[in-house]
Amino acid sequence: MLAVKTIDEVRRVVHPAKQGGKRVGLVPTMGALHEGHLSLVHAAKSECDVVVVSIFVNPIQFGPNEDFEKYPRPIEKDLELCRQAGVDVVFYPEVQEMYPRELLTTVRVSKMTQTLCGKSRPTHFEGVTTVVTKLFNVVGPDFAYFGQKDAQQALVLRRMTADLDVPVTIRICPTIREESGLAKSSRNQYLNDDQRVQATSLSRALKEAVSLIKSGKKETSELIGAMETIIKTAGPCRIDYISVNDLETLEEVSRVQKPVVIALAVNIGPARLIDNIMVDAEGNEIIMFGRNVV
Amino acid sequence: MLAVKTIDEVRRVVHPAKQGGKRVGLVPTMGALHEGHLSLVHAAKSECDVVVVSIFVNPIQFGPNEDFEKYPRPIEKDLELCRQAGVDVVFYPEVQEMYPRELLTTVRVSKMTQTLCGKSRPTHFEGVTTVVTKLFNVVGPDFAYFGQKDAQQALVLRRMTADLDVPVTIRICPTIREESGLAKSSRNQYLNDDQRVQATSLSRALKEAVSLIKSGKKETSELIGAMETIIKTAGPCRIDYISVNDLETLEEVSRVQKPVVIALAVNIGPARLIDNIMVDAEGNEIIMFGRNVV
């Protein structure tokens, strides 16, 4: 495995591979790797010849009062996990390498970034779309892998890629969960034992919403009410949002009549946790992997 | 020469060429080709194996009261000029091919787009940077060629390319002029004979400014005053701006102490004409071709 910190080094490795007709897969991460990330690596390895993982805690996607400084950066452990997973290239640049001058250029996706996490994190997605555009330009991948856990991010990036004709296929891979149902997240590290138990209320709430839809209850207000009860009953928390949104446009819907994403963001102790599930109008879960058409 | 209207067709031709190690050059145009465009083609042919010309009157870079509808579209003549010039591929998509769905994603460059033409055309450069990003993603060129006549556009695109790590080298090629000094432009077609004579005042004004700098006069106000006199004396017109700006940041300067672009935009009859010259603090003309470092 090659671990490099500069754009030039990445290109020196990947460019000849692409010239040689190899399929290149990119797994963009902020490090603090867990099984969710590793499932993306496995997906990449299954269909690509060269797998690149980027590890970069991207400052421009954090708001002023968010956790950029305290975000975990266990780089040696991450490199070892990548090595064990059979990654070919790890790109882990310093901030200066990615932003060597004042950044005047940004990539923005409108509308889809105004709902869900976009409401409380107004500059977040612009930071994501800009850095991912840069990573795409640095690596030139044929495939790029994102977790459904960050559903809005994945759907926004899929739309960006389509709108700008970026020659990459976006793969959205299933959320990986602990046995308790808790979605794997680097930010779970912020939780103590009690909070970790409490945090299982998020996935329980989503499951309950799906059960309700399957039983014919399709009014969003009813679904949200039931989810809110489950989450509030589990312990002290601050709910950022619980929302049911159109799976394509990410607009809020008042009734489940088309494919939707049921999503929530809840602050438990020091951690802002998000989770979601995607279902059709009958409550059947939707698997996004392979759904590349916007 | 291959002339195609779809993204798929372009990629089917260019992708194997790139795989085979060929150097690909892109000349993005809005058609109504003149010697200025052809000089870009010649530059591309001199250093690339495959030369692609795109012809697309891009709706999103026109303001609501601008000349999108009446912009000339002599496609048969353009194709013949490309053929004669030895172009390999012409990509001339319909609007629907470039914008098949609501465009949610845009690429923006801040600051540099707020001055000069950006003041009176506030959405113009976002339209340019977005469509050029799309064309780069469609063609995947190693080199892309722009005329210095559209100086702000060229410098904004060079900055965008650097900021986003786009793997393309931007070439800024010299303005091509008629014997009268009038910069070649597709919009010169809008002028009648008298207006065409009057329009030579733009290049005469720029020359006068350079003479003044060479004689030691470096106050912007004095330079602009002299240029304004020349242009107003030539006939009825509406001056949008006459400005002296830092060549890197495009910020207005009050004194010529570093490399600058002296630029102007003047409405003569139905045509909005622009022209510029780039000089150092001593008034020596600066040739941008090959200056790729931001």
Coordinates of C-alpha atoms in Angstrom, one line a residue:
Chain A
M1 CA 0.0 0.0 0.0
L2 CA 1.2 3.5 -0.9
A3 CA 0.4 6.3 1.6
V4 CA 1.0 9.8 0.2
K5 CA 0.3 13.3 1.2
T6 CA 0.6 15.3 -2.1
I7 CA -1.6 15.6 -5.1
D8 CA 1.4 15.0 -7.4
E9 CA 2.2 11.7 -5.8
V10 CA -1.4 10.5 -6.1
R11 CA -1.4 11.5 -9.8
R12 CA 1.9 9.8 -10.4
V13 CA 0.4 6.5 -9.2
V14 CA -3.1 6.7 -10.5
H15 CA -2.5 8.3 -13.9
P16 CA -0.5 5.4 -15.4
A17 CA -3.1 2.9 -14.0
K18 CA -5.9 4.7 -15.7
Q19 CA -3.8 4.9 -18.9
G20 CA -3.4 1.2 -18.6
G21 CA -7.2 0.7 -18.6
K22 CA -7.5 0.0 -14.9
R23 CA -10.7 0.9 -13.1
V24 CA -10.1 3.3 -10.3
G25 CA -12.3 3.5 -7.2
L26 CA -12.2 6.4 -4.7
V27 CA -13.5 6.2 -1.1
P28 CA -13.4 9.8 0.3
T29 CA -13.3 9.8 4.1
M30 CA -12.4 12.1 7.0
G31 CA -10.6 9.2 8.7
A32 CA -11.4 7.7 12.1
L33 CA -12.3 4.7 10.0
H34 CA -14.9 2.2 11.1
E35 CA -16.7 -0.8 9.6
G36 CA -18.9 1.6 7.6
H37 CA -15.8 3.0 5.8
L38 CA -14.4 -0.5 5.4
S39 CA -17.6 -1.7 3.7
L40 CA -17.1 1.1 1.1
V41 CA -13.5 -0.2 0.6
H42 CA -14.8 -3.7 0.1
A43 CA -17.4 -2.5 -2.4
A44 CA -14.6 -0.6 -4.3
K45 CA -12.4 -3.6 -4.3
S46 CA -15.1 -5.8 -5.7
E47 CA -15.4 -3.7 -8.9
C48 CA -12.2 -1.7 -9.3
D49 CA -8.6 -2.5 -10.0
V50 CA -7.1 0.3 -8.0
V51 CA -8.7 1.5 -4.7
V52 CA -7.8 4.9 -3.4
V53 CA -8.9 6.1 0.1
S54 CA -8.6 9.7 0.9
I55 CA -8.4 10.8 4.5
F56 CA -8.9 14.5 5.0
V57 CA -10.7 16.4 7.8
N58 CA -12.0 19.1 5.5
P59 CA -12.2 22.4 7.3
I60 CA -14.6 24.1 4.9
Q61 CA -17.4 21.7 5.6
F62 CA -17.4 22.5 9.3
G63 CA -19.4 25.4 10.7
P64 CA -17.7 27.9 13.1
N65 CA -19.1 26.2 16.3
E66 CA -18.7 22.6 15.1
D67 CA -16.2 19.9 15.9
F68 CA -13.4 20.5 13.4
E69 CA -10.8 20.8 16.1
K70 CA -11.8 17.8 18.2
Y71 CA -12.7 15.5 15.2
P72 CA -10.7 12.3 15.8
R73 CA -7.5 11.9 13.7
P74 CA -6.1 8.5 14.5
I75 CA -4.0 8.4 11.3
E76 CA -1.7 5.5 12.2
K77 CA -4.6 3.3 13.0
D78 CA -6.4 4.4 9.9
L79 CA -3.5 3.5 7.7
E80 CA -3.2 0.1 9.3
L81 CA -7.0 -0.5 8.7
C82 CA -6.5 0.5 5.1
R83 CA -3.5 -1.8 4.7
Q84 CA -5.5 -4.7 6.2
A85 CA -8.4 -4.0 3.9
G86 CA -6.3 -4.2 0.8
V87 CA -6.4 -0.5 -0.1
D88 CA -3.9 0.4 -2.9
V89 CA -3.3 4.1 -2.2
V90 CA -4.1 6.3 0.8
F91 CA -4.1 10.0 0.1
Y92 CA -3.9 12.0 3.4
P93 CA -3.0 15.5 2.6
E94 CA -2.5 18.4 5.0
V95 CA -4.9 21.3 4.8
Q96 CA -2.2 23.4 3.1
E97 CA -2.0 20.8 0.2
M98 CA -5.7 21.0 -0.5
Y99 CA -6.0 24.8 0.1
P100 CA -2.7 26.3 -0.8
R101 CA -4.2 29.8 -1.5
E102 CA -7.4 31.6 -0.7
L103 CA -10.2 29.4 -2.1
L104 CA -12.2 31.6 -4.4
T105 CA -14.0 28.8 -6.2
T106 CA -16.8 26.8 -4.8
V107 CA -19.3 24.2 -6.1
R108 CA -22.8 24.6 -4.9
V109 CA -25.9 22.5 -5.2
S110 CA -29.1 24.5 -4.5
K111 CA -32.5 23.3 -3.2
M112 CA -31.4 19.8 -2.1
T113 CA -29.0 21.4 0.3
Q114 CA -31.6 23.6 2.0
T115 CA -33.5 20.9 3.7
L116 CA -32.5 18.4 6.5
C117 CA -29.0 19.0 7.7
G118 CA -28.7 22.0 5.4
K119 CA -31.0 24.0 7.7
S120 CA -28.8 23.9 10.7
R121 CA -25.5 23.5 8.7
P122 CA -25.9 26.2 6.0
T123 CA -22.4 26.0 4.6
H124 CA -21.7 22.3 5.2
F125 CA -22.7 20.9 1.8
E126 CA -20.9 23.6 -0.2
G127 CA -17.8 22.5 1.7
V128 CA -18.5 18.9 0.8
T129 CA -19.3 19.4 -2.9
T130 CA -16.2 21.6 -3.3
V131 CA -13.8 19.2 -1.6
V132 CA -15.2 16.2 -3.4
T133 CA -14.9 18.0 -6.7
K134 CA -11.2 18.6 -5.9
L135 CA -10.7 14.9 -4.9
F136 CA -12.4 13.8 -8.1
N137 CA -10.0 16.1 -10.1
V138 CA -7.0 14.8 -8.2
V139 CA -7.7 11.1 -8.4
G140 CA -9.9 10.9 -11.5
P141 CA -11.9 7.9 -10.3
D142 CA -14.3 5.8 -12.4
F143 CA -16.3 5.0 -9.2
A144 CA -16.7 6.8 -5.9
Y145 CA -18.2 5.3 -2.8
F146 CA -20.3 7.0 -0.2
G147 CA -22.3 5.6 2.7
Q148 CA -26.1 5.9 2.8
K149 CA -25.7 6.9 6.5
D150 CA -24.9 10.4 5.2
A151 CA -27.9 10.2 2.8
Q152 CA -28.2 13.9 2.0
Q153 CA -24.5 14.1 1.2
A154 CA -24.7 11.1 -1.0
L155 CA -27.7 12.3 -2.9
V156 CA -26.3 15.8 -3.3
L157 CA -23.1 14.4 -4.7
R158 CA -24.9 12.2 -7.1
R159 CA -26.9 15.2 -8.3
M160 CA -23.7 17.3 -8.6
T161 CA -22.0 14.6 -10.6
A162 CA -24.9 14.4 -13.0
D163 CA -25.4 18.2 -13.3
L164 CA -21.7 18.8 -14.0
D165 CA -21.2 15.7 -16.2
V166 CA -18.4 14.4 -13.9
P167 CA -17.3 11.1 -15.5
V168 CA -17.6 9.1 -12.3
T169 CA -20.3 6.6 -11.1
I170 CA -21.5 7.3 -7.6
R171 CA -22.1 4.2 -5.4
I172 CA -24.3 4.7 -2.4
C173 CA -23.6 1.8 0.0
P174 CA -25.8 0.5 2.9
T175 CA -25.5 1.9 6.4
I176 CA -23.5 -0.4 8.6
R177 CA -25.0 -0.8 12.1
E178 CA -23.9 -2.2 15.4
E179 CA -26.0 -5.1 16.7
S180 CA -27.9 -2.5 18.8
G181 CA -29.0 -0.9 15.5
L182 CA -26.8 2.2 16.1
A183 CA -25.4 3.4 12.8
K184 CA -21.6 3.3 12.7
S185 CA -20.2 6.8 12.9
S186 CA -16.9 8.3 13.8
R187 CA -18.8 10.6 16.0
N188 CA -20.1 7.7 18.2
Q189 CA -16.7 8.1 19.9
Y190 CA -18.0 11.2 21.6
L191 CA -20.7 9.1 23.5
N192 CA -20.3 7.6 26.9
D193 CA -21.9 4.2 27.7
D194 CA -25.3 5.5 28.7
Q195 CA -25.5 7.8 25.7
R196 CA -24.6 5.0 23.4
V197 CA -27.6 3.0 24.7
Q198 CA -29.8 6.1 24.4
A199 CA -28.6 6.6 20.8
T200 CA -30.2 3.3 19.7
S201 CA -33.5 5.2 19.9
L202 CA -32.7 6.7 16.5
S203 CA -32.7 3.5 14.6
R204 CA -35.6 2.2 16.7
A205 CA -37.6 5.3 15.7
L206 CA -36.9 4.7 12.0
K207 CA -37.9 1.1 12.3
E208 CA -41.2 2.1 13.9
A209 CA -41.9 4.6 11.1
V210 CA -41.4 1.9 8.5
S211 CA -43.8 -0.4 10.5
L212 CA -46.3 2.3 10.5
I213 CA -46.0 2.9 6.8
K214 CA -46.4 -0.9 6.2
S215 CA -49.6 -0.8 8.3
G216 CA -50.9 1.9 6.0
K217 CA -50.2 5.0 8.1
K218 CA -48.7 7.5 5.6
E219 CA -49.2 10.9 7.1
T220 CA -45.8 12.4 7.8
S221 CA -47.1 14.2 10.9
E222 CA -48.1 10.9 12.4
L223 CA -44.8 9.2 11.6
I224 CA -42.8 12.1 13.0
G225 CA -44.9 12.1 16.2
A226 CA -44.3 8.4 16.8
M227 CA -40.5 8.8 16.2
E228 CA -40.3 11.8 18.4
T229 CA -41.9 9.9 21.3
I230 CA -39.5 7.1 21.0
I231 CA -36.5 9.4 20.9
K232 CA -37.6 11.7 23.7
T233 CA -38.5 8.7 25.9
A234 CA -35.0 7.3 25.6
G235 CA -33.4 10.2 27.4
P236 CA -32.3 13.9 27.4
C237 CA -31.5 15.1 23.9
R238 CA -32.0 17.9 21.5
I239 CA -33.8 17.0 18.3
D240 CA -32.5 19.0 15.3
Y241 CA -35.0 17.5 12.9
I242 CA -37.1 14.4 12.2
S243 CA -38.3 14.6 8.6
V244 CA -39.8 12.7 5.7
N245 CA -38.5 13.9 2.3
D246 CA -38.8 13.0 -1.3
L247 CA -35.9 10.7 -2.3
E248 CA -35.1 12.6 -5.5
T249 CA -35.6 16.2 -4.6
L250 CA -35.2 16.0 -0.8
E251 CA -38.2 18.2 -0.4
E252 CA -40.3 17.6 2.7
V253 CA -43.5 15.6 2.0
S254 CA -46.7 15.6 4.0
R255 CA -47.6 12.0 2.9
V256 CA -45.6 9.0 1.8
Q257 CA -46.7 8.5 -1.8
K258 CA -43.4 8.0 -3.6
P259 CA -39.9 6.9 -2.5
V260 CA -38.8 8.8 0.6
V261 CA -36.0 9.2 2.9
I262 CA -37.0 9.2 6.6
A263 CA -34.2 11.1 8.3
L264 CA -33.3 12.5 11.6
A265 CA -30.6 14.4 13.4
V266 CA -30.4 14.4 17.2
N267 CA -27.9 15.8 19.6
I268 CA -27.1 13.4 22.4
G269 CA -24.6 14.8 24.8
P270 CA -21.6 16.1 22.8
A271 CA -22.5 14.2 19.6
R272 CA -24.7 15.3 16.8
L273 CA -26.0 11.9 15.4
I274 CA -27.8 11.4 12.1
D275 CA -29.6 8.3 10.7
N276 CA -32.1 7.6 7.9
I277 CA -33.9 4.9 6.1
M278 CA -35.1 4.9 2.5
V279 CA -38.4 3.3 1.6
D280 CA -41.0 3.3 -1.1
A281 CA -44.7 4.1 -0.6
E282 CA -45.4 0.7 0.7
G283 CA -42.6 0.8 3.3
N284 CA -40.3 -1.5 1.4
E285 CA -36.7 -0.6 2.0
I286 CA -34.8 0.9 -1.0
I287 CA -31.2 -0.1 -1.6
M288 CA -29.4 2.7 -3.4
F289 CA -26.4 0.8 -4.6
G290 CA -26.6 0.7 -8.4
R291 CA -29.3 3.5 -8.6
N292 CA -27.2 6.0 -10.4
V293 CA -29.7 7.8 -12.5
V294 CA -30.7 11.2 -11.2
Chain B
M1 CA -13.4 15.8 -39.0
L2 CA -16.1 14.4 -36.7
A3 CA -19.0 16.7 -35.8
V4 CA -21.2 15.4 -33.0
K5 CA -24.0 16.7 -30.8
T6 CA -24.0 14.3 -27.9
I7 CA -21.8 13.9 -24.8
D8 CA -21.6 10.1 -25.4
E9 CA -20.3 10.6 -28.9
V10 CA -17.6 13.0 -27.8
R11 CA -16.5 10.6 -25.1
R12 CA -16.4 7.6 -27.5
V13 CA -13.9 9.4 -29.6
V14 CA -11.8 11.2 -27.0
H15 CA -11.6 8.6 -24.4
P16 CA -9.7 6.0 -26.5
A17 CA -7.3 8.8 -27.7
K18 CA -6.5 9.7 -24.1
Q19 CA -6.1 6.1 -23.2
G20 CA -3.6 5.9 -26.1
G21 CA -1.6 8.7 -24.5
K22 CA -2.7 11.4 -27.0
R23 CA -2.7 15.0 -25.8
V24 CA -6.2 16.5 -26.1
G25 CA -6.8 20.2 -26.6
L26 CA -10.2 21.9 -26.1
V27 CA -11.3 25.2 -27.6
P28 CA -14.6 26.2 -26.1
T29 CA -16.6 28.6 -28.2
M30 CA -20.1 30.0 -28.7
G31 CA -19.6 29.7 -32.5
A32 CA -19.8 32.6 -35.0
L33 CA -16.1 31.8 -35.4
H34 CA -13.6 34.4 -36.5
E35 CA -9.8 34.6 -36.8
G36 CA -9.6 34.9 -33.0
H37 CA -11.1 31.5 -32.5
L38 CA -9.0 30.1 -35.3
S39 CA -5.9 31.3 -33.6
L40 CA -6.9 29.3 -30.6
V41 CA -7.3 26.2 -32.8
H42 CA -3.9 26.8 -34.3
A43 CA -2.4 27.0 -30.8
A44 CA -4.1 23.8 -29.9
K45 CA -2.9 22.0 -33.0
S46 CA 0.6 23.1 -32.3
E47 CA 0.8 21.2 -29.0
C48 CA -2.0 18.6 -29.0
D49 CA -2.7 15.4 -30.9
V50 CA -6.5 15.8 -30.8
V51 CA -8.2 19.1 -31.1
V52 CA -11.8 19.4 -30.0
V53 CA -13.8 22.6 -30.6
S54 CA -17.1 23.0 -28.7
I55 CA -19.8 25.3 -30.2
F56 CA -22.5 26.1 -27.7
V57 CA -24.4 29.4 -27.1
N58 CA -24.7 28.8 -23.4
P59 CA -28.0 30.2 -22.1
I60 CA -27.0 30.5 -18.5
Q61 CA -24.2 33.0 -19.1
F62 CA -26.6 35.5 -20.6
G63 CA -28.5 37.9 -18.5
P64 CA -32.3 38.4 -19.0
N65 CA -31.9 41.4 -21.3
E66 CA -28.9 40.3 -23.1
D67 CA -28.4 39.0 -26.7
F68 CA -28.9 35.2 -26.2
E69 CA -31.7 35.1 -28.8
K70 CA -30.0 37.2 -31.4
Y71 CA -26.5 35.8 -30.9
P72 CA -25.4 34.6 -34.4
R73 CA -25.4 30.8 -35.0
P74 CA -24.0 30.2 -38.4
I75 CA -23.3 26.5 -37.7
E76 CA -22.6 25.3 -41.3
K77 CA -20.1 28.1 -41.8
D78 CA -18.5 27.3 -38.4
L79 CA -18.2 23.6 -39.2
E80 CA -16.5 24.4 -42.5
L81 CA -14.1 26.8 -40.8
C82 CA -13.2 24.0 -38.3
R83 CA -12.7 21.6 -41.1
Q84 CA -10.4 23.9 -42.9
A85 CA -8.5 24.6 -39.7
G86 CA -7.8 20.9 -39.2
V87 CA -10.1 20.4 -36.1
D88 CA -10.5 16.8 -35.2
V89 CA -13.8 16.9 -33.3
V90 CA -16.6 19.5 -33.2
F91 CA -19.0 19.2 -30.3
Y92 CA -22.1 21.3 -30.9
P93 CA -24.8 20.1 -28.5
E94 CA -28.4 21.4 -28.2
V95 CA -29.3 23.1 -25.0
Q96 CA -31.2 20.0 -23.9
E97 CA -28.1 17.9 -24.2
M98 CA -26.2 20.2 -21.8
Y99 CA -29.1 20.9 -19.5
P100 CA -31.3 17.8 -19.5
R101 CA -32.8 18.6 -16.1
E102 CA -33.1 21.5 -13.8
L103 CA -29.5 22.6 -13.1
L104 CA -29.1 22.7 -9.3
T105 CA -25.3 22.7 -9.4
T106 CA -23.1 25.7 -10.2
V107 CA -19.5 26.6 -10.0
R108 CA -18.7 30.0 -8.6
V109 CA -15.6 32.1 -8.4
S110 CA -15.9 34.9 -5.9
K111 CA -14.1 38.3 -5.8
M112 CA -12.6 38.1 -9.3
T113 CA -16.1 38.0 -10.8
Q114 CA -17.3 41.1 -8.9
T115 CA -15.2 43.6 -10.8
L116 CA -15.2 44.7 -14.5
C117 CA -17.8 42.9 -16.5
G118 CA -19.1 41.2 -13.3
K119 CA -20.6 44.5 -12.1
S120 CA -23.1 44.9 -15.0
R121 CA -23.3 41.1 -15.7
P122 CA -23.8 39.7 -12.2
T123 CA -24.6 36.1 -13.2
H124 CA -22.4 35.9 -16.3
F125 CA -19.3 34.4 -14.9
E126 CA -21.1 31.7 -12.9
G127 CA -22.7 30.6 -16.2
V128 CA -19.2 30.5 -17.8
T129 CA -17.5 28.6 -15.0
T130 CA -20.3 26.1 -14.8
V131 CA -20.5 25.4 -18.5
V132 CA -16.7 25.2 -18.8
T133 CA -16.6 22.8 -15.9
K134 CA -19.1 20.6 -17.7
L135 CA -17.2 20.8 -21.0
F136 CA -14.0 19.9 -19.2
N137 CA -15.8 16.9 -17.7
V138 CA -17.2 15.9 -21.0
V139 CA -14.0 16.2 -23.0
G140 CA -11.3 15.7 -20.4
P141 CA -8.8 17.9 -22.2
D142 CA -5.1 18.3 -21.2
F143 CA -5.1 21.9 -22.5
A144 CA -7.8 24.4 -23.0
Y145 CA -7.6 27.6 -25.0
F146 CA -9.1 31.0 -24.3
G147 CA -8.6 34.4 -25.9
Q148 CA -7.2 37.2 -23.9
K149 CA -9.9 39.4 -25.5
D150 CA -12.1 38.0 -22.8
A151 CA -9.5 38.7 -20.2
Q152 CA -11.6 38.4 -17.1
Q153 CA -13.2 35.2 -18.3
A154 CA -9.7 33.7 -19.0
L155 CA -8.3 34.7 -15.6
V156 CA -11.4 33.5 -13.7
L157 CA -11.2 30.1 -15.5
R158 CA -7.5 29.9 -14.7
R159 CA -8.2 30.5 -11.1
M160 CA -11.1 28.1 -11.0
T161 CA -8.9 25.4 -12.6
A162 CA -6.2 26.0 -9.9
D163 CA -8.7 26.1 -7.0
L164 CA -10.5 22.9 -8.0
D165 CA -7.3 21.0 -9.1
V166 CA -8.8 20.5 -12.6
P167 CA -6.1 18.5 -14.5
V168 CA -6.0 20.9 -17.4
T169 CA -3.6 23.6 -18.5
I170 CA -5.2 26.9 -19.4
R171 CA -3.7 28.7 -22.3
I172 CA -4.5 32.4 -22.7
C173 CA -3.9 33.4 -26.3
P174 CA -3.3 36.9 -27.7
T175 CA -6.2 39.0 -28.9
I176 CA -6.5 39.0 -32.7
R177 CA -7.3 42.4 -34.2
E178 CA -8.3 43.9 -37.5
E179 CA -5.8 46.2 -39.2
S180 CA -7.8 49.1 -37.7
G181 CA -7.0 47.8 -34.2
L182 CA -10.6 46.6 -33.5
A183 CA -10.5 43.4 -31.5
K184 CA -12.1 40.5 -33.4
S185 CA -15.4 39.6 -31.8
S186 CA -18.5 37.7 -32.9
R187 CA -20.5 40.7 -31.7
N188 CA -18.8 43.0 -34.2
Q189 CA -21.4 41.7 -36.6
Y190 CA -23.9 43.9 -34.8
L191 CA -22.1 47.1 -36.0
N192 CA -22.8 49.1 -39.1
D193 CA -19.9 50.7 -41.0
D194 CA -19.9 53.9 -39.1
Q195 CA -20.0 52.1 -35.8
R196 CA -17.2 49.8 -36.8
V197 CA -15.0 52.9 -37.5
Q198 CA -16.1 54.4 -34.2
A199 CA -15.3 51.1 -32.4
T200 CA -11.6 51.5 -33.2
S201 CA -11.6 54.1 -30.4
L202 CA -11.4 51.3 -27.9
S203 CA -8.0 50.0 -29.0
R204 CA -6.7 53.5 -29.6
A205 CA -7.7 54.4 -26.0
L206 CA -5.8 51.4 -24.7
K207 CA -2.7 52.2 -26.7
E208 CA -2.8 55.8 -25.4
A209 CA -3.0 54.5 -21.8
V210 CA 0.1 52.3 -22.4
S211 CA 2.0 55.3 -23.9
L212 CA 1.1 57.4 -20.8
I213 CA 2.4 54.6 -18.5
K214 CA 5.6 54.4 -20.5
S215 CA 6.0 58.2 -20.1
G216 CA 5.7 57.8 -16.4
K217 CA 2.1 58.6 -15.8
K218 CA 0.8 55.9 -13.5
E219 CA -2.2 57.4 -11.8
T220 CA -5.3 55.4 -12.8
S221 CA -7.5 58.4 -12.8
E222 CA -5.3 60.2 -15.3
L223 CA -5.2 57.1 -17.6
I224 CA -8.9 56.6 -17.4
G225 CA -9.6 60.3 -18.1
A226 CA -7.4 60.1 -21.3
M227 CA -9.1 56.9 -22.5
E228 CA -12.6 58.4 -21.8
T229 CA -11.8 61.4 -23.9
I230 CA -10.7 59.3 -26.9
I231 CA -13.8 57.1 -26.7
K232 CA -16.3 59.9 -26.2
T233 CA -14.8 62.0 -29.0
A234 CA -15.2 59.1 -31.4
G235 CA -19.0 59.2 -31.3
P236 CA -22.1 58.4 -29.3
C237 CA -21.7 55.5 -27.0
R238 CA -22.4 54.4 -23.4
I239 CA -19.3 53.5 -21.4
D240 CA -20.0 50.6 -19.1
Y241 CA -16.5 50.8 -17.5
I242 CA -12.9 51.8 -18.1
S243 CA -10.8 50.3 -15.4
V244 CA -7.2 49.4 -14.4
N245 CA -7.1 46.3 -12.3
D246 CA -4.5 44.0 -10.7
L247 CA -3.6 41.2 -13.1
E248 CA -3.9 38.5 -10.5
T249 CA -6.7 39.6 -8.2
L250 CA -8.6 41.8 -10.7
E251 CA -9.1 44.4 -8.0
E252 CA -9.1 48.0 -9.1
V253 CA -5.8 49.8 -8.5
S254 CA -5.3 53.5 -8.1
R255 CA -1.8 53.4 -9.5
V256 CA 0.1 51.2 -11.9
Q257 CA 2.8 49.6 -9.7
K258 CA 2.4 45.9 -10.5
P259 CA 1.2 44.0 -13.6
V260 CA -2.3 45.3 -14.5
V261 CA -5.0 44.7 -17.0
I262 CA -6.4 47.9 -18.5
A263 CA -9.9 47.0 -19.6
L264 CA -13.0 48.6 -21.0
A265 CA -16.6 47.8 -22.0
V266 CA -18.5 50.2 -24.2
N267 CA -21.9 50.0 -25.8
I268 CA -21.8 51.3 -29.4
G269 CA -25.2 51.0 -31.1
P270 CA -26.5 47.5 -30.5
A271 CA -23.2 46.0 -29.5
R272 CA -21.5 45.8 -26.1
L273 CA -17.8 45.7 -26.9
I274 CA -14.9 44.8 -24.6
D275 CA -11.2 45.1 -25.0
N276 CA -8.1 45.1 -22.8
I277 CA -4.4 45.1 -22.7
M278 CA -2.1 43.7 -20.0
V279 CA 1.1 45.6 -19.0
D280 CA 3.7 45.7 -16.3
A281 CA 4.5 48.7 -14.2
E282 CA 6.7 50.1 -16.9
G283 CA 4.0 49.7 -19.6
N284 CA 5.6 46.7 -21.3
E285 CA 2.9 44.4 -22.7
I286 CA 2.5 41.1 -21.0
I287 CA 1.9 38.0 -23.0
M288 CA -0.2 35.5 -21.0
F289 CA 0.4 32.4 -23.1
G290 CA 2.4 30.0 -20.9
R291 CA 1.8 32.0 -17.7
N292 CA -0.2 29.2 -16.0
V293 CA 0.7 29.8 -12.3
V294 CA -2.0 31.4 -10.3

